[in-house]
PDB file of C-alpha atoms in Angstrom:
ATOM      1  CA  MET A  24       0.000   0.000   0.000  1.00 56.00           C
ATOM      2  CA  SER A  25       1.336   3.446  -0.914  1.00 60.00           C
ATOM      3  CA  SER A  26       1.903   6.170   1.650  1.00 60.00           C
ATOM      4  CA  ASP A  27      -0.936   8.146  -0.008  1.00 63.00           C
ATOM      5  CA  GLN A  28      -3.320   5.221   0.560  1.00 70.00           C
ATOM      6  CA  ASP A  29      -2.079   4.872   4.154  1.00 74.00           C
ATOM      7  CA  GLY A  30      -2.694   8.580   4.706  1.00 71.00           C
ATOM      8  CA  HIS A  31      -6.183   8.332   3.235  1.00 77.00           C
ATOM      9  CA  GLN A  32      -7.015   5.384   5.505  1.00 83.00           C
ATOM     10  CA  ARG A  33      -5.662   7.250   8.558  1.00 84.00           C
ATOM     11  CA  GLU A  34      -7.801  10.289   7.680  1.00 83.00           C
ATOM     12  CA  ASN A  35     -10.898   8.116   7.267  1.00 85.00           C
ATOM     13  CA  ALA A  36     -10.249   6.429  10.619  1.00 87.00           C
ATOM     14  CA  ALA A  37      -9.695   9.795  12.326  1.00 84.00           C
ATOM     15  CA  THR A  38     -12.935  11.121  10.823  1.00 85.00           C
ATOM     16  CA  ASP A  39     -14.866   8.070  12.031  1.00 88.00           C
ATOM     17  CA  GLU A  40     -13.400   8.463  15.544  1.00 91.00           C
ATOM     18  CA  LEU A  41     -14.282  12.165  15.631  1.00 87.00           C
ATOM     19  CA  LEU A  42     -17.865  11.520  14.516  1.00 88.00           C
ATOM     20  CA  GLU A  43     -18.255   8.817  17.153  1.00 91.00           C
ATOM     21  CA  ALA A  44     -16.833  11.073  19.889  1.00 88.00           C
ATOM     22  CA  ILE A  45     -19.251  13.873  18.945  1.00 86.00           C
ATOM     23  CA  ARG A  46     -22.168  11.415  18.897  1.00 89.00           C
ATOM     24  CA  ALA A  47     -21.203  10.063  22.342  1.00 90.00           C
ATOM     25  CA  ARG A  48     -20.941  13.549  23.859  1.00 88.00           C
ATOM     26  CA  LEU A  49     -24.283  14.630  22.412  1.00 86.00           C
ATOM     27  CA  GLU A  50     -25.939  11.485  23.746  1.00 89.00           C
ATOM     28  CA  ARG A  51     -24.545  12.231  27.246  1.00 89.00           C
ATOM     29  CA  LEU A  52     -25.842  15.811  27.051  1.00 87.00           C
ATOM     30  CA  ILE A  53     -29.296  14.566  26.049  1.00 88.00           C
ATOM     31  CA  ARG A  54     -29.305  11.976  28.879  1.00 90.00           C
ATOM     32  CA  ASP A  55     -28.450  14.803  31.287  1.00 90.00           C
ATOM     33  CA  GLY A  56     -31.442  16.796  30.052  1.00 89.00           C
ATOM     34  CA  ALA A  57     -29.870  19.174  27.508  1.00 86.00           C
ATOM     35  CA  LYS A  58     -32.161  20.360  24.712  1.00 86.00           C
ATOM     36  CA  VAL A  59     -30.004  19.925  21.616  1.00 81.00           C
ATOM     37  CA  SER A  60     -32.801  21.386  19.460  1.00 84.00           C
ATOM     38  CA  ALA A  61     -32.214  24.727  21.195  1.00 85.00           C
ATOM     39  CA  LEU A  62     -28.819  24.989  19.450  1.00 82.00           C
ATOM     40  CA  GLY A  63     -30.436  25.679  16.080  1.00 84.00           C
ATOM     41  CA  SER A  64     -30.575  23.799  12.824  1.00 87.00           C
ATOM     42  CA  PRO A  65     -28.236  20.800  12.526  1.00 85.00           C
ATOM     43  CA  ASP A  66     -26.534  22.362   9.489  1.00 85.00           C
ATOM     44  CA  THR A  67     -25.864  25.626  11.358  1.00 86.00           C
ATOM     45  CA  VAL A  68     -24.498  23.773  14.388  1.00 83.00           C
ATOM     46  CA  ALA A  69     -22.293  21.572  12.198  1.00 83.00           C
ATOM     47  CA  ALA A  70     -20.998  24.621  10.284  1.00 82.00           C
ATOM     48  CA  ASP A  71     -20.154  26.347  13.587  1.00 83.00           C
ATOM     49  CA  ILE A  72     -18.290  23.299  14.882  1.00 81.00           C
ATOM     50  CA  VAL A  73     -16.287  22.907  11.673  1.00 76.00           C
ATOM     51  CA  ALA A  74     -15.468  26.643  11.608  1.00 76.00           C
ATOM     52  CA  ARG A  75     -14.142  26.444  15.165  1.00 78.00           C
ATOM     53  CA  LEU A  76     -11.848  23.584  14.223  1.00 76.00           C
ATOM     54  CA  GLY A  77      -9.844  25.907  12.000  1.00 67.00           C
ATOM     55  CA  LEU A  78      -9.579  23.364   9.219  1.00 68.00           C
ATOM     56  CA  VAL A  79      -9.255  24.928   5.806  1.00 65.00           C
ATOM     57  CA  LYS A  80      -8.733  23.152   2.510  1.00 68.00           C
ATOM     58  CA  ASN A  81      -5.393  24.197   1.157  1.00 72.00           C
ATOM     59  CA  PRO A  82      -5.938  25.886  -2.245  1.00 76.00           C
ATOM     60  CA  TRP A  83      -2.546  24.624  -3.425  1.00 78.00           C
ATOM     61  CA  ALA A  84      -4.005  21.131  -3.775  1.00 77.00           C
ATOM     62  CA  ASP A  85      -6.217  22.409  -6.600  1.00 79.00           C
ATOM     63  CA  ILE A  86      -3.413  24.467  -8.157  1.00 83.00           C
ATOM     64  CA  VAL A  87      -0.763  21.746  -8.107  1.00 87.00           C
ATOM     65  CA  GLY A  88      -2.950  18.659  -8.408  1.00 89.00           C
ATOM     66  CA  PRO A  89      -1.892  15.161  -7.431  1.00 91.00           C
ATOM     67  CA  CYS A  90       1.627  14.594  -6.178  1.00 93.00           C
ATOM     68  CA  TYR A  91       4.040  11.731  -5.694  1.00 93.00           C
ATOM     69  CA  SER A  92       5.932  10.945  -2.547  1.00 93.00           C
ATOM     70  CA  SER A  93       9.682  10.615  -2.979  1.00 94.00           C
ATOM     71  CA  GLY A  94       9.453   6.831  -3.096  1.00 94.00           C
ATOM     72  CA  GLY A  95       6.512   6.954  -5.486  1.00 94.00           C
ATOM     73  CA  LEU A  96       8.333   9.186  -7.941  1.00 96.00           C
ATOM     74  CA  GLN A  97      11.505   7.117  -7.693  1.00 97.00           C
ATOM     75  CA  LYS A  98       9.475   4.045  -8.610  1.00 96.00           C
ATOM     76  CA  GLU A  99       7.657   5.846 -11.445  1.00 96.00           C
ATOM     77  CA  LEU A 100      10.924   7.108 -12.958  1.00 97.00           C
ATOM     78  CA  GLY A 101      12.920   3.955 -12.172  1.00 96.00           C
ATOM     79  CA  VAL A 102      15.617   5.885 -10.302  1.00 97.00           C
ATOM     80  CA  GLY A 103      17.076   5.840  -6.815  1.00 96.00           C
ATOM     81  CA  ARG A 104      16.981   8.441  -4.083  1.00 96.00           C
ATOM     82  CA  ALA A 105      20.363   9.941  -5.020  1.00 97.00           C
ATOM     83  CA  ALA A 106      19.364  10.366  -8.677  1.00 97.00           C
ATOM     84  CA  LEU A 107      16.102  12.073  -7.703  1.00 97.00           C
ATOM     85  CA  SER A 108      17.891  14.377  -5.257  1.00 97.00           C
ATOM     86  CA  LYS A 109      20.389  15.303  -7.963  1.00 97.00           C
ATOM     87  CA  ALA A 110      17.568  16.010 -10.451  1.00 97.00           C
ATOM     88  CA  VAL A 111      15.963  18.380  -7.950  1.00 97.00           C
ATOM     89  CA  ARG A 112      19.284  20.057  -7.121  1.00 96.00           C
ATOM     90  CA  LYS A 113      20.079  20.532 -10.823  1.00 96.00           C
ATOM     91  CA  ARG A 114      16.518  21.808 -11.379  1.00 96.00           C
ATOM     92  CA  ARG A 115      15.518  19.016 -13.696  1.00 97.00           C
ATOM     93  CA  ALA A 116      12.656  17.949 -11.380  1.00 97.00           C
ATOM     94  CA  LEU A 117      10.280  19.958  -9.219  1.00 97.00           C
ATOM     95  CA  ARG A 118      10.060  19.248  -5.482  1.00 97.00           C
ATOM     96  CA  LEU A 119       7.654  21.017  -3.146  1.00 95.00           C
ATOM     97  CA  ASP A 120       8.320  21.195   0.581  1.00 92.00           C
ATOM     98  CA  THR A 121       5.211  21.725   2.691  1.00 87.00           C
ATOM     99  CA  SER A 122       4.832  23.670   5.915  1.00 82.00           C
ATOM    100  CA  ASP A 123       4.264  20.383   7.758  1.00 81.00           C
ATOM    101  CA  GLN A 124       7.656  19.046   6.597  1.00 87.00           C
ATOM    102  CA  ARG A 125       6.352  16.814   3.796  1.00 89.00           C
ATOM    103  CA  THR A 126       8.095  16.511   0.455  1.00 93.00           C
ATOM    104  CA  LEU A 127       5.896  16.299  -2.632  1.00 94.00           C
ATOM    105  CA  TYR A 128       6.600  15.944  -6.324  1.00 96.00           C
ATOM    106  CA  PRO A 129       3.839  17.207  -8.648  1.00 96.00           C
ATOM    107  CA  ALA A 130       2.539  14.437 -10.890  1.00 95.00           C
ATOM    108  CA  PHE A 131       2.075  16.881 -13.788  1.00 96.00           C
ATOM    109  CA  GLN A 132       5.836  16.825 -14.415  1.00 97.00           C
ATOM    110  CA  VAL A 133       5.788  13.124 -15.339  1.00 97.00           C
ATOM    111  CA  ARG A 134       4.592  11.631 -18.611  1.00 96.00           C
ATOM    112  CA  ASN A 135       5.038   8.032 -19.669  1.00 94.00           C
ATOM    113  CA  GLY A 136       7.414   7.225 -16.819  1.00 95.00           C
ATOM    114  CA  ALA A 137       9.765  10.151 -17.474  1.00 96.00           C
ATOM    115  CA  LEU A 138      10.121  13.805 -16.565  1.00 97.00           C
ATOM    116  CA  VAL A 139       8.553  16.100 -19.148  1.00 97.00           C
ATOM    117  CA  PRO A 140      11.150  17.107 -21.761  1.00 95.00           C
ATOM    118  CA  GLY A 141      12.163  20.743 -21.494  1.00 96.00           C
ATOM    119  CA  LEU A 142      11.460  20.970 -17.763  1.00 97.00           C
ATOM    120  CA  SER A 143      15.206  21.045 -17.136  1.00 97.00           C
ATOM    121  CA  GLU A 144      15.436  24.134 -19.371  1.00 97.00           C
ATOM    122  CA  VAL A 145      12.498  25.967 -17.795  1.00 98.00           C
ATOM    123  CA  LEU A 146      13.066  25.405 -14.061  1.00 98.00           C
ATOM    124  CA  PRO A 147      16.449  27.206 -13.913  1.00 97.00           C
ATOM    125  CA  ILE A 148      14.933  30.183 -15.758  1.00 97.00           C
ATOM    126  CA  LEU A 149      11.993  30.375 -13.361  1.00 97.00           C
ATOM    127  CA  GLY A 150      14.418  30.012 -10.458  1.00 96.00           C
ATOM    128  CA  ALA A 151      16.358  33.054 -11.664  1.00 95.00           C
ATOM    129  CA  GLY A 152      13.168  35.101 -11.322  1.00 95.00           C
ATOM    130  CA  VAL A 153      12.042  33.844  -7.925  1.00 95.00           C
ATOM    131  CA  ASP A 154      13.417  31.062  -5.761  1.00 94.00           C
ATOM    132  CA  ASP A 155      10.043  29.516  -4.940  1.00 95.00           C
ATOM    133  CA  PRO A 156       9.148  26.061  -6.280  1.00 96.00           C
ATOM    134  CA  TRP A 157       5.474  26.634  -5.374  1.00 95.00           C
ATOM    135  CA  THR A 158       5.406  29.612  -7.744  1.00 95.00           C
ATOM    136  CA  TRP A 159       7.047  27.507 -10.452  1.00 97.00           C
ATOM    137  CA  ALA A 160       4.430  24.777  -9.937  1.00 96.00           C
ATOM    138  CA  GLN A 161       1.652  27.319 -10.289  1.00 96.00           C
ATOM    139  CA  TRP A 162       3.256  28.805 -13.395  1.00 97.00           C
ATOM    140  CA  LEU A 163       3.640  25.380 -15.008  1.00 97.00           C
ATOM    141  CA  ASN A 164       0.204  24.005 -14.124  1.00 94.00           C
ATOM    142  CA  THR A 165      -2.184  26.964 -14.442  1.00 92.00           C
ATOM    143  CA  PRO A 166      -4.311  26.885 -17.605  1.00 91.00           C
ATOM    144  CA  LEU A 167      -3.849  29.988 -19.768  1.00 87.00           C
ATOM    145  CA  ARG A 168      -5.970  31.022 -22.715  1.00 84.00           C
ATOM    146  CA  GLY A 169      -3.891  31.293 -25.858  1.00 77.00           C
ATOM    147  CA  GLY A 170      -4.471  33.493 -28.884  1.00 80.00           C
ATOM    148  CA  ASP A 171      -6.570  30.690 -30.362  1.00 85.00           C
ATOM    149  CA  GLY A 172      -8.905  30.777 -27.332  1.00 84.00           C
ATOM    150  CA  VAL A 173      -7.784  27.343 -26.132  1.00 84.00           C
ATOM    151  CA  GLU A 174      -6.665  26.948 -22.522  1.00 87.00           C
ATOM    152  CA  ARG A 175      -3.330  25.160 -22.145  1.00 92.00           C
ATOM    153  CA  ARG A 176      -0.848  24.768 -19.349  1.00 95.00           C
ATOM    154  CA  HIS A 177       2.868  25.438 -19.836  1.00 97.00           C
ATOM    155  CA  ILE A 178       3.595  21.861 -18.743  1.00 97.00           C
ATOM    156  CA  ASP A 179       1.309  20.542 -21.516  1.00 96.00           C
ATOM    157  CA  ARG A 180       3.067  22.738 -24.037  1.00 95.00           C
ATOM    158  CA  LEU A 181       6.407  21.301 -22.904  1.00 97.00           C
ATOM    159  CA  ALA A 182       5.059  17.770 -23.210  1.00 96.00           C
ATOM    160  CA  ALA A 183       3.875  18.632 -26.723  1.00 96.00           C
ATOM    161  CA  GLY A 184       7.408  19.669 -27.682  1.00 96.00           C
ATOM    162  CA  GLU A 185       6.867  23.439 -27.605  1.00 96.00           C
ATOM    163  CA  VAL A 186      10.018  23.925 -25.541  1.00 97.00           C
ATOM    164  CA  ALA A 187      11.210  27.124 -27.264  1.00 97.00           C
ATOM    165  CA  GLY A 188       7.859  28.874 -26.738  1.00 95.00           C
ATOM    166  CA  VAL A 189       7.674  27.873 -23.078  1.00 97.00           C
ATOM    167  CA  VAL A 190      11.306  28.891 -22.501  1.00 97.00           C
ATOM    168  CA  ALA A 191      10.524  32.321 -24.005  1.00 97.00           C
ATOM    169  CA  ALA A 192       7.456  32.677 -21.750  1.00 96.00           C
ATOM    170  CA  ALA A 193       9.525  31.604 -18.728  1.00 97.00           C
ATOM    171  CA  ARG A 194      12.198  34.197 -19.512  1.00 97.00           C
ATOM    172  CA  ARG A 195       9.595  36.932 -19.858  1.00 96.00           C
ATOM    173  CA  ASP A 196       7.746  36.032 -16.653  1.00 96.00           C
ATOM    174  CA  ALA A 197      10.890  35.358 -14.595  1.00 96.00           C
ATOM    175  CA  ALA A 198      12.254  38.761 -15.635  1.00 95.00           C
ATOM    176  CA  SER A 199       9.090  40.428 -14.356  1.00 95.00           C
ATOM    177  CA  TRP A 200       9.286  38.505 -11.066  1.00 92.00           C
ATOM    178  CA  GLY A 201      12.890  39.544 -10.587  1.00 76.00           C
ATOM    179  CA  SER A 202      12.289  43.234 -11.158  1.00 70.00           C
TER     180      SER A 202
END
């Protein structure tokens, strides 16, 4: 089982435990004579509880999309840990470090078991503009409407062999970030 599947199972188990704990506490309150109906509509009460938890969906998940763990990407590319570390260091692969000390590798940078051609040309250019892999991930994966009205991502253009056009766009945008 992958670490992503393990994490999903842990989250499901934690959710089930939380729901059961809330149910048990409400049942105790009712046994002790509390009028739960006085709290308001169930949806309003649930919304208030969730808001107090401070849980917010991270918008980066939608921007970046699915990601590999280090081991998952090593397996997908057929390389070892040292080779992957070197690819990141040489800016041939994109690694994202999270605030909770996790390391993620966006899946969009992999096609057919290999890193997208041209990525190694674009990442150093983006890095010259701003040293922020999260910004690079957004730049690569955000759909943009072209002159033909079609939305395409820079990473898709790279995968389609449009390396020169994406390199030119990276130079232009990185220059504006650096100024």
